[in-house]
Amino acid sequence: DTGVSQDPRHKITKRGQNVTFRCDPISEHNRLYWYRQTLGQGPEFLTYFQNEAQLEKSRLLSDRFSAERPKGSFSTLEIQRTEQGDSAMYLCASSLVIGAGEDTQYFGPGTRLTVL
Amino acid sequence: AQSVTQPDIHITVSEGASLELRCNYSYGATPYLFWYVQSPGQGLQLLLKYFSGDTLVQGIKGFEAEFKRSQSSFNLRKPSVHWSDAAEYFCAGGSNYKLTFGKGTLLTVNP
């Protein structure tokens, strides 16, 4: 049973560059979530998908951020024109929700972004 | 607004001692409640969850948590801590889709 995987695990970039992260959820999971975690804090919700539809975006997700899940499987999170404040751990999670059932989110190892 | 509070930033216990990590929530209705553990530089591992029913829930690695509606709490307990339990622990509350996390409690285990 493979868990949630994320790639890359670490990314160092210069301010102003674009970066893209990938998340592969647990097979058959219909929901996929992105969170951001800064040092000393708990993860904060960014956005989530139900299959390929993006259903909710946090106001933390500025116009420079875009997420996609084109075929309802893997997802990408792109940050354009990175800023030093974007430095954080980006966590992906997935879950299988049927109807109004329980939603248990399983997390990947995260991608740590450092913006110089 | 929904919130989850972990009052203790850092706790130190001796190996073999009992452990209780505190979590308080503020939600309009009873949320789903979770405990996750995070080792340095790693993602979050689910320890246990509460949706409804029995208020004492068992999790992995010998952990348990008790939901107390009257105190708006969901404290995590372990009767005997092992050195490998040293990590950061996060309590989270959810409703429908979004999890709201506390700031975490860092657990140090002394030999």
Coordinates of N, CA and C in Angstrom, one line a residue:
Chain A
D1 N 0.9 -1.2 0.0 CA 0.0 0.0 0.0 C 0.9 1.2 0.0
T2 N 0.9 2.0 -1.1 CA 1.8 3.1 -1.2 C 1.0 4.3 -0.6
G3 N 1.7 5.2 0.1 CA 1.1 6.3 0.6 C 1.1 7.5 -0.3
V4 N 0.9 8.7 0.2 CA 0.9 9.9 -0.6 C 2.4 10.2 -0.9
S5 N 2.7 10.5 -2.1 CA 4.1 10.9 -2.4 C 4.2 12.3 -3.0
Q6 N 5.3 13.0 -2.7 CA 5.5 14.3 -3.2 C 6.9 14.5 -3.8
D7 N 6.9 15.3 -4.8 CA 8.2 15.5 -5.5 C 8.3 17.0 -6.0
P8 N 9.4 17.6 -5.7 CA 10.6 17.1 -5.0 C 10.4 17.2 -3.5
R9 N 11.3 16.6 -2.8 CA 11.3 16.7 -1.3 C 11.9 18.1 -0.8
H10 N 12.8 18.6 -1.6 CA 13.4 19.9 -1.3 C 13.6 20.7 -2.5
K11 N 13.4 22.0 -2.4 CA 13.6 22.9 -3.5 C 14.1 24.2 -3.0
I12 N 15.3 24.6 -3.6 CA 15.9 25.9 -3.3 C 15.8 26.7 -4.6
T13 N 15.3 27.9 -4.5 CA 15.1 28.7 -5.6 C 15.4 30.2 -5.3
K14 N 15.6 31.0 -6.3 CA 15.9 32.4 -6.1 C 14.6 33.2 -6.2
R15 N 14.5 34.2 -5.5 CA 13.3 35.1 -5.5 C 13.0 35.5 -6.9
G16 N 11.7 35.4 -7.3 CA 11.3 35.8 -8.6 C 11.1 34.6 -9.6
Q17 N 11.7 33.4 -9.2 CA 11.6 32.3 -10.0 C 10.2 31.6 -9.8
N18 N 9.8 30.8 -10.8 CA 8.6 30.0 -10.6 C 9.0 28.5 -10.2
V19 N 8.2 27.9 -9.4 CA 8.4 26.6 -8.9 C 7.1 25.8 -9.1
T20 N 7.3 24.5 -9.3 CA 6.1 23.6 -9.4 C 6.4 22.3 -8.5
F21 N 5.4 22.0 -7.8 CA 5.5 20.8 -6.9 C 4.4 19.8 -7.4
R22 N 4.7 18.5 -7.2 CA 3.8 17.5 -7.6 C 3.4 16.6 -6.4
C23 N 2.1 16.2 -6.4 CA 1.6 15.3 -5.4 C 0.9 14.1 -6.0
D24 N 1.2 12.9 -5.6 CA 0.5 11.7 -6.1 C -0.2 11.2 -4.9
P25 N -1.6 11.2 -4.9 CA -2.3 10.7 -3.7 C -2.4 9.2 -3.7
I26 N -2.9 8.7 -2.6 CA -3.2 7.3 -2.5 C -4.2 6.9 -3.5
S27 N -3.9 5.8 -4.2 CA -4.7 5.3 -5.3 C -6.2 5.2 -4.9
E28 N -7.0 5.6 -5.7 CA -8.5 5.6 -5.5 C -9.0 6.7 -4.6
H29 N -8.1 7.5 -4.0 CA -8.6 8.6 -3.2 C -9.2 9.7 -4.1
N30 N -10.4 10.2 -3.7 CA -11.0 11.1 -4.6 C -10.8 12.6 -4.1
R31 N -10.3 12.8 -2.9 CA -10.0 14.1 -2.5 C -8.5 14.3 -2.3
L32 N -8.1 15.5 -2.6 CA -6.7 15.9 -2.5 C -6.6 17.3 -2.0
Y33 N -5.7 17.5 -1.0 CA -5.6 18.7 -0.3 C -4.1 19.3 -0.3
W34 N -4.0 20.6 -0.3 CA -2.7 21.2 -0.1 C -2.7 22.1 1.1
Y35 N -1.6 21.9 1.9 CA -1.5 22.7 3.1 C -0.1 23.4 3.1
R36 N 0.1 24.4 3.8 CA 1.4 25.0 4.0 C 1.8 25.1 5.5
Q37 N 3.0 24.8 5.8 CA 3.4 24.8 7.2 C 4.7 25.6 7.3
T38 N 4.7 26.7 8.1 CA 5.9 27.5 8.3 C 6.4 27.0 9.7
L39 N 7.7 27.4 9.9 CA 8.4 27.0 11.1 C 7.7 27.3 12.4
G40 N 7.5 26.3 13.2 CA 6.9 26.6 14.5 C 5.4 26.7 14.5
Q41 N 4.8 26.4 13.3 CA 3.3 26.5 13.2 C 2.7 25.1 12.8
G42 N 1.4 25.0 12.9 CA 0.8 23.8 12.4 C 0.4 24.1 10.9
P43 N 0.1 23.1 10.2 CA -0.2 23.2 8.8 C -1.5 24.1 8.6
E44 N -1.5 24.9 7.5 CA -2.6 25.7 7.2 C -3.2 25.3 5.8
F45 N -4.5 25.2 5.8 CA -5.2 24.8 4.6 C -5.0 25.8 3.5
L46 N -4.7 25.3 2.3 CA -4.6 26.1 1.1 C -5.8 25.9 0.1
T47 N -6.0 24.6 -0.3 CA -7.0 24.3 -1.3 C -7.3 22.9 -1.3
Y48 N -8.4 22.5 -1.9 CA -8.7 21.0 -2.0 C -9.5 20.7 -3.3
F49 N -9.3 19.5 -3.8 CA -10.0 19.0 -4.9 C -10.9 17.8 -4.6
Q50 N -12.0 17.8 -5.2 CA -12.8 16.6 -5.2 C -12.7 16.1 -6.7
N51 N -12.1 14.9 -6.9 CA -11.7 14.5 -8.2 C -10.9 15.6 -8.9
E52 N -11.4 16.1 -10.1 CA -10.6 17.1 -10.8 C -11.1 18.5 -10.4
A53 N -12.2 18.6 -9.7 CA -12.7 20.0 -9.4 C -12.1 20.6 -8.1
Q54 N -11.6 21.8 -8.3 CA -11.1 22.6 -7.2 C -12.3 23.2 -6.5
L55 N -12.6 22.8 -5.3 CA -13.8 23.2 -4.6 C -13.6 24.4 -3.6
E56 N -12.4 24.6 -3.1 CA -12.2 25.6 -2.1 C -10.8 26.1 -2.2
K57 N -10.6 27.4 -2.0 CA -9.3 28.0 -2.0 C -9.2 29.0 -0.8
S58 N -8.2 28.8 0.0 CA -8.0 29.7 1.1 C -7.6 31.1 0.6
R59 N -7.8 32.1 1.5 CA -7.3 33.5 1.1 C -5.8 33.5 1.2
L60 N -5.2 32.5 1.8 CA -3.7 32.4 1.8 C -3.2 32.1 0.4
L61 N -4.0 31.6 -0.5 CA -3.6 31.3 -1.8 C -3.7 32.5 -2.7
S62 N -2.6 33.2 -2.8 CA -2.6 34.5 -3.5 C -2.7 34.2 -5.0
D63 N -2.8 35.2 -5.9 CA -2.9 35.0 -7.3 C -1.6 34.4 -7.9
R64 N -0.5 34.4 -7.1 CA 0.7 33.8 -7.6 C 0.7 32.3 -7.5
F65 N -0.3 31.8 -6.8 CA -0.4 30.3 -6.6 C -1.5 29.7 -7.5
S66 N -1.2 28.6 -8.1 CA -2.2 27.9 -8.8 C -2.0 26.4 -8.6
A67 N -3.2 25.7 -8.5 CA -3.1 24.3 -8.3 C -4.1 23.6 -9.3
E68 N -3.6 22.5 -9.7 CA -4.4 21.7 -10.7 C -4.5 20.3 -10.4
R69 N -5.5 19.6 -10.8 CA -5.6 18.2 -10.7 C -6.3 17.7 -11.9
P70 N -5.6 17.7 -13.1 CA -6.3 17.6 -14.4 C -7.1 16.3 -14.6
K71 N -6.6 15.2 -14.1 CA -7.3 14.0 -14.4 C -7.9 13.3 -13.2
G72 N -7.9 14.1 -12.1 CA -8.4 13.6 -10.8 C -7.5 12.6 -10.2
S73 N -6.2 12.6 -10.6 CA -5.3 11.7 -9.9 C -4.2 12.6 -9.3
F74 N -3.0 12.8 -9.9 CA -2.0 13.6 -9.3 C -2.4 15.1 -9.4
S75 N -1.7 15.9 -8.6 CA -1.9 17.3 -8.5 C -0.6 18.1 -8.6
T76 N -0.7 19.3 -9.1 CA 0.5 20.2 -9.1 C 0.2 21.5 -8.4
L77 N 1.1 22.0 -7.7 CA 1.0 23.3 -7.1 C 2.1 24.2 -7.7
E78 N 1.8 25.3 -8.3 CA 2.8 26.2 -8.9 C 2.8 27.5 -8.2
I79 N 3.9 28.0 -7.9 CA 4.1 29.3 -7.3 C 4.9 30.2 -8.3
Q80 N 4.3 31.2 -8.8 CA 5.0 32.1 -9.7 C 5.6 33.3 -8.9
R81 N 6.7 33.8 -9.5 CA 7.4 34.9 -8.9 C 7.6 34.8 -7.4
T82 N 8.3 33.7 -7.0 CA 8.4 33.4 -5.6 C 9.0 34.5 -4.8
E83 N 8.6 34.6 -3.6 CA 9.0 35.6 -2.6 C 9.6 34.9 -1.4
Q84 N 10.4 35.5 -0.6 CA 11.0 34.9 0.5 C 10.0 34.4 1.5
G85 N 8.9 35.1 1.6 CA 7.8 34.7 2.5 C 7.1 33.4 2.0
D86 N 7.4 32.9 0.9 CA 6.9 31.6 0.4 C 7.6 30.4 1.0
S87 N 8.8 30.7 1.6 CA 9.6 29.6 2.2 C 8.7 28.9 3.2
A88 N 8.6 27.6 3.0 CA 7.7 26.8 3.9 C 7.8 25.4 3.5
M89 N 7.1 24.5 4.3 CA 6.9 23.1 3.9 C 5.5 23.1 3.3
Y90 N 5.4 22.5 2.1 CA 4.1 22.3 1.4 C 3.7 20.9 1.5
L91 N 2.6 20.7 2.1 CA 2.1 19.3 2.4 C 0.9 19.0 1.6
C92 N 0.9 17.8 1.1 CA -0.2 17.3 0.3 C -0.9 16.2 1.1
A93 N -2.2 16.1 1.0 CA -2.9 15.0 1.7 C -4.0 14.5 0.8
S94 N -4.4 13.2 1.0 CA -5.5 12.7 0.3 C -6.5 11.9 1.2
S95 N -7.7 11.8 0.7 CA -8.7 11.0 1.4 C -9.7 10.4 0.5
L96 N -10.4 9.4 1.0 CA -11.5 8.9 0.2 C -12.8 9.2 1.0
V97 N -13.7 10.0 0.4 CA -14.9 10.4 1.0 C -16.1 9.9 0.1
I98 N -17.0 9.2 0.7 CA -18.2 8.7 -0.1 C -19.4 9.4 0.5
G99 N -20.1 10.1 -0.3 CA -21.3 10.9 0.2 C -20.9 11.8 1.2
A100 N -21.6 11.8 2.4 CA -21.3 12.7 3.5 C -20.5 11.9 4.5
G101 N -19.7 11.0 4.1 CA -19.0 10.1 5.0 C -17.8 10.8 5.7
E102 N -17.1 10.1 6.5 CA -16.0 10.6 7.2 C -14.8 10.9 6.3
D103 N -14.1 11.9 6.7 CA -13.0 12.4 5.8 C -11.7 12.3 6.7
T104 N -10.9 11.2 6.4 CA -9.6 11.1 7.1 C -8.5 11.4 6.1
Q105 N -7.7 12.4 6.4 CA -6.7 12.8 5.5 C -5.3 12.2 5.8
Y106 N -4.7 11.7 4.8 CA -3.4 11.0 5.0 C -2.4 11.9 4.2
F107 N -1.3 12.2 4.9 CA -0.4 13.2 4.4 C 0.9 12.6 3.8
G108 N 1.4 13.3 2.8 CA 2.7 13.0 2.2 C 3.8 13.5 3.0
P109 N 5.1 13.3 2.6 CA 6.3 13.8 3.3 C 6.5 15.2 3.2
G110 N 5.9 15.9 2.3 CA 6.1 17.3 2.1 C 7.2 17.7 1.2
T111 N 7.1 18.9 0.6 CA 8.2 19.6 -0.2 C 8.6 20.8 0.6
R112 N 9.9 20.8 1.0 CA 10.4 22.0 1.7 C 10.9 23.0 0.7
L113 N 10.4 24.2 0.6 CA 10.8 25.2 -0.3 C 11.6 26.3 0.4
T114 N 12.7 26.6 -0.1 CA 13.6 27.7 0.4 C 13.7 28.7 -0.7
V115 N 13.3 30.0 -0.5 CA 13.5 31.0 -1.4 C 14.6 32.0 -1.0
L116 N 15.6 32.1 -1.8 CA 16.8 32.9 -1.4 C 16.6 34.3 -1.9
Chain B
A1 N -15.2 31.7 14.9 CA -14.3 31.0 14.0 C -13.8 29.7 14.6
Q2 N -13.6 28.7 13.8 CA -13.1 27.4 14.3 C -11.6 27.6 14.7
S3 N -11.3 27.0 15.8 CA -9.9 27.0 16.3 C -9.6 25.8 17.1
V4 N -8.3 25.5 17.1 CA -7.8 24.4 17.9 C -6.6 24.9 18.6
T5 N -6.6 24.7 19.9 CA -5.5 25.2 20.8 C -4.8 24.1 21.5
Q6 N -3.4 24.2 21.4 CA -2.6 23.3 22.1 C -1.8 24.1 23.1
P7 N -2.2 24.1 24.4 CA -1.6 25.0 25.3 C -0.1 24.9 25.6
D8 N 0.4 23.7 25.4 CA 1.8 23.4 25.8 C 2.6 23.4 24.5
I9 N 3.6 24.3 24.4 CA 4.5 24.3 23.3 C 5.5 23.2 23.3
H10 N 6.0 22.9 24.6 CA 7.1 21.9 24.7 C 6.9 21.2 26.0
I11 N 6.9 19.8 25.9 CA 6.8 19.0 27.1 C 8.0 18.0 27.1
T12 N 8.6 17.9 28.3 CA 9.7 16.9 28.5 C 9.2 15.8 29.5
V13 N 9.4 14.6 29.1 CA 9.1 13.5 30.0 C 10.2 12.5 30.0
S14 N 10.3 11.7 31.1 CA 11.3 10.6 31.1 C 10.7 9.4 30.5
E15 N 11.6 8.6 29.9 CA 11.2 7.4 29.2 C 10.6 6.5 30.3
G16 N 9.4 5.9 29.9 CA 8.7 5.1 30.8 C 7.6 5.8 31.6
A17 N 7.6 7.1 31.6 CA 6.6 7.9 32.3 C 5.4 8.0 31.4
S18 N 4.3 8.4 32.1 CA 3.0 8.6 31.3 C 3.0 10.0 30.7
L19 N 2.2 10.1 29.7 CA 2.1 11.3 28.9 C 0.7 11.8 28.7
E20 N 0.4 13.1 28.8 CA -0.8 13.6 28.4 C -0.6 14.9 27.6
L21 N -1.0 15.0 26.4 CA -0.9 16.2 25.6 C -2.3 16.8 25.5
R22 N -2.4 18.1 25.7 CA -3.7 18.8 25.8 C -4.1 19.4 24.5
C23 N -5.4 19.4 24.2 CA -6.0 20.0 23.0 C -7.4 20.5 23.3
N24 N -7.6 21.7 23.0 CA -8.9 22.3 23.1 C -9.4 22.8 21.8
Y25 N -10.7 22.7 21.5 CA -11.2 23.1 20.3 C -12.4 24.1 20.5
S26 N -12.6 24.9 19.5 CA -13.7 25.8 19.5 C -14.4 25.7 18.1
Y27 N -15.6 25.0 18.1 CA -16.4 24.8 16.9 C -17.8 25.0 17.2
G28 N -18.6 25.4 16.2 CA -20.0 25.5 16.4 C -20.7 24.2 16.8
A29 N -20.3 23.2 16.1 CA -20.8 21.8 16.4 C -19.6 20.9 16.7
T30 N -19.9 19.7 17.0 CA -18.8 18.8 17.3 C -18.0 18.5 16.0
P31 N -16.7 18.8 16.0 CA -16.0 18.6 14.8 C -15.4 17.2 14.8
Y32 N -14.9 16.8 13.6 CA -14.1 15.6 13.6 C -12.7 16.0 14.3
L33 N -12.1 15.1 15.0 CA -10.9 15.5 15.8 C -9.8 14.4 15.5
F34 N -8.6 14.9 15.3 CA -7.5 14.1 15.0 C -6.3 14.4 15.8
W35 N -5.4 13.4 15.9 CA -4.0 13.7 16.4 C -3.1 13.1 15.3
Y36 N -2.1 14.0 15.0 CA -1.1 13.6 14.0 C 0.3 13.8 14.7
V37 N 1.3 13.0 14.3 CA 2.6 13.2 14.8 C 3.6 13.4 13.6
Q38 N 4.5 14.3 13.9 CA 5.5 14.7 12.8 C 6.9 14.6 13.4
S39 N 7.7 13.8 12.7 CA 9.2 13.8 13.0 C 9.9 14.9 12.2
P40 N 11.0 15.3 12.7 CA 11.7 16.4 12.0 C 11.9 16.2 10.5
G41 N 11.4 17.2 9.8 CA 11.5 17.2 8.3 C 10.6 16.3 7.6
Q42 N 9.7 15.7 8.3 CA 8.8 14.7 7.7 C 7.4 15.2 7.6
G43 N 6.5 14.4 7.0 CA 5.1 14.7 6.9 C 4.4 14.3 8.2
L44 N 3.1 14.3 8.1 CA 2.3 14.0 9.3 C 1.8 12.6 9.2
Q45 N 1.9 11.9 10.4 CA 1.4 10.5 10.5 C 0.1 10.6 11.4
L46 N -0.9 9.9 10.9 CA -2.2 9.9 11.7 C -2.0 8.9 12.9
L47 N -2.3 9.4 14.1 CA -2.3 8.6 15.3 C -3.6 8.0 15.6
L48 N -4.6 8.9 15.6 CA -6.0 8.5 15.9 C -7.0 9.5 15.4
K49 N -8.3 9.1 15.5 CA -9.3 10.1 15.0 C -10.6 9.8 15.8
Y50 N -11.4 10.9 15.9 CA -12.7 10.8 16.5 C -13.8 11.4 15.6
F51 N -14.8 10.6 15.3 CA -15.9 11.2 14.5 C -17.2 11.2 15.3
S52 N -17.5 10.1 16.0 CA -18.7 10.1 16.8 C -18.6 8.8 17.6
G53 N -19.5 8.5 18.5 CA -19.6 7.3 19.2 C -18.7 7.3 20.4
D54 N -18.1 6.2 20.7 CA -17.3 6.0 21.9 C -16.3 7.2 22.1
T55 N -16.3 7.8 23.2 CA -15.5 9.0 23.4 C -14.0 8.7 23.7
L56 N -13.7 7.5 24.0 CA -12.3 7.0 24.2 C -11.9 6.3 22.9
V57 N -10.9 6.8 22.2 CA -10.5 6.2 21.0 C -9.1 5.7 21.1
Q58 N -8.8 4.6 20.5 CA -7.5 4.0 20.5 C -6.8 4.3 19.2
G59 N -5.5 4.5 19.3 CA -4.8 4.7 18.0 C -3.6 3.8 17.9
I60 N -2.7 4.2 17.0 CA -1.5 3.4 16.8 C -0.4 3.7 17.9
K61 N 0.6 2.9 18.0 CA 1.7 3.1 18.9 C 1.3 3.2 20.4
G62 N 0.2 2.7 20.7 CA -0.2 2.7 22.1 C -0.9 4.0 22.6
F63 N -1.2 4.9 21.7 CA -1.8 6.2 22.1 C -3.3 6.0 22.2
E64 N -3.9 6.8 23.0 CA -5.4 6.9 23.1 C -5.7 8.4 23.3
A65 N -7.0 8.7 23.0 CA -7.5 10.1 23.3 C -8.9 10.0 23.7
E66 N -9.3 11.0 24.6 CA -10.6 11.0 25.1 C -11.3 12.3 24.7
F67 N -12.4 12.3 24.1 CA -13.2 13.4 23.7 C -14.1 13.8 24.9
K68 N -14.0 15.0 25.3 CA -14.9 15.5 26.4 C -15.6 16.8 25.9
R69 N -16.9 16.6 25.6 CA -17.6 17.7 25.1 C -17.7 18.8 26.1
S70 N -17.9 18.5 27.3 CA -18.2 19.6 28.4 C -16.9 20.4 28.5
Q71 N -15.8 19.9 28.2 CA -14.5 20.7 28.4 C -13.9 21.1 27.0
S72 N -14.7 20.7 25.9 CA -14.2 21.0 24.6 C -12.7 20.6 24.4
S73 N -12.5 19.3 24.9 CA -11.1 18.9 24.9 C -11.0 17.5 24.2
F74 N -9.8 17.2 23.7 CA -9.5 16.0 23.1 C -8.0 15.7 23.4
N75 N -7.7 15.3 24.6 CA -6.4 15.1 25.1 C -5.8 13.7 24.7
L76 N -4.6 13.7 24.3 CA -3.8 12.5 23.9 C -3.1 12.0 25.1
R77 N -3.1 10.6 25.2 CA -2.4 10.0 26.4 C -1.7 8.8 25.9
K78 N -0.7 8.5 26.7 CA 0.1 7.2 26.5 C 0.6 6.8 27.9
P79 N 0.4 5.6 28.3 CA 0.8 5.2 29.7 C 2.3 5.1 29.9
S80 N 3.0 4.8 28.9 CA 4.5 4.7 29.1 C 5.2 5.1 27.8
V81 N 5.9 6.2 27.9 CA 6.5 6.8 26.7 C 7.9 6.1 26.4
H82 N 8.1 6.0 25.1 CA 9.4 5.4 24.6 C 10.2 6.5 24.0
W83 N 11.5 6.3 23.9 CA 12.3 7.3 23.4 C 12.0 7.7 21.9
S84 N 11.4 6.7 21.2 CA 11.1 6.9 19.8 C 9.8 7.8 19.7
D85 N 9.1 8.1 20.8 CA 8.0 8.9 20.7 C 8.3 10.4 20.6
A86 N 9.6 10.7 20.8 CA 10.0 12.1 20.7 C 9.7 12.7 19.3
A87 N 8.9 13.7 19.2 CA 8.5 14.2 17.9 C 7.6 15.4 18.2
E88 N 7.0 16.0 17.2 CA 6.0 17.1 17.4 C 4.6 16.5 17.2
Y89 N 3.7 16.9 18.0 CA 2.3 16.3 18.0 C 1.3 17.5 17.7
F90 N 0.5 17.2 16.7 CA -0.5 18.2 16.3 C -1.9 17.6 16.5
C91 N -2.8 18.4 17.1 CA -4.2 18.2 17.2 C -4.9 19.0 16.1
A92 N -5.9 18.4 15.5 CA -6.6 19.0 14.4 C -8.1 18.8 14.5
G93 N -8.8 19.8 14.1 CA -10.3 19.7 14.0 C -10.7 19.9 12.6
G94 N -11.8 19.2 12.2 CA -12.2 19.3 10.8 C -13.7 19.2 10.7
S95 N -14.2 19.9 9.7 CA -15.7 19.8 9.4 C -15.8 19.8 7.9
N96 N -16.3 18.7 7.4 CA -16.5 18.5 5.9 C -15.2 18.3 5.2
Y97 N -14.3 19.3 5.2 CA -13.1 19.1 4.4 C -11.8 19.7 5.0
K98 N -12.0 20.9 5.6 CA -10.8 21.6 6.0 C -10.4 21.2 7.4
L99 N -9.1 20.9 7.5 CA -8.5 20.7 8.9 C -7.9 22.0 9.4
T100 N -8.2 22.2 10.7 CA -7.6 23.4 11.4 C -6.7 22.8 12.4
F101 N -5.4 23.1 12.4 CA -4.4 22.5 13.3 C -4.1 23.5 14.4
G102 N -3.7 22.9 15.5 CA -3.1 23.6 16.6 C -1.6 23.9 16.2
K103 N -0.9 24.6 17.1 CA 0.4 25.0 16.8 C 1.4 23.9 17.1
G104 N 0.9 22.8 17.7 CA 1.8 21.7 18.0 C 2.4 21.7 19.4
T105 N 2.7 20.5 19.8 CA 3.5 20.3 21.1 C 4.7 19.5 20.8
L106 N 5.8 20.0 21.1 CA 7.1 19.3 20.9 C 7.4 18.4 22.1
L107 N 7.5 17.1 21.9 CA 7.8 16.2 23.0 C 9.2 15.8 23.0
T108 N 9.9 16.0 24.1 CA 11.2 15.5 24.3 C 11.2 14.4 25.4
V109 N 11.9 13.3 25.1 CA 11.9 12.2 26.0 C 13.4 12.0 26.5
N110 N 13.5 12.1 27.8 CA 14.8 11.9 28.5 C 15.0 10.4 28.8
P111 N 16.2 10.0 28.7 CA 16.5 8.6 29.0 C 16.5 8.3 30.4

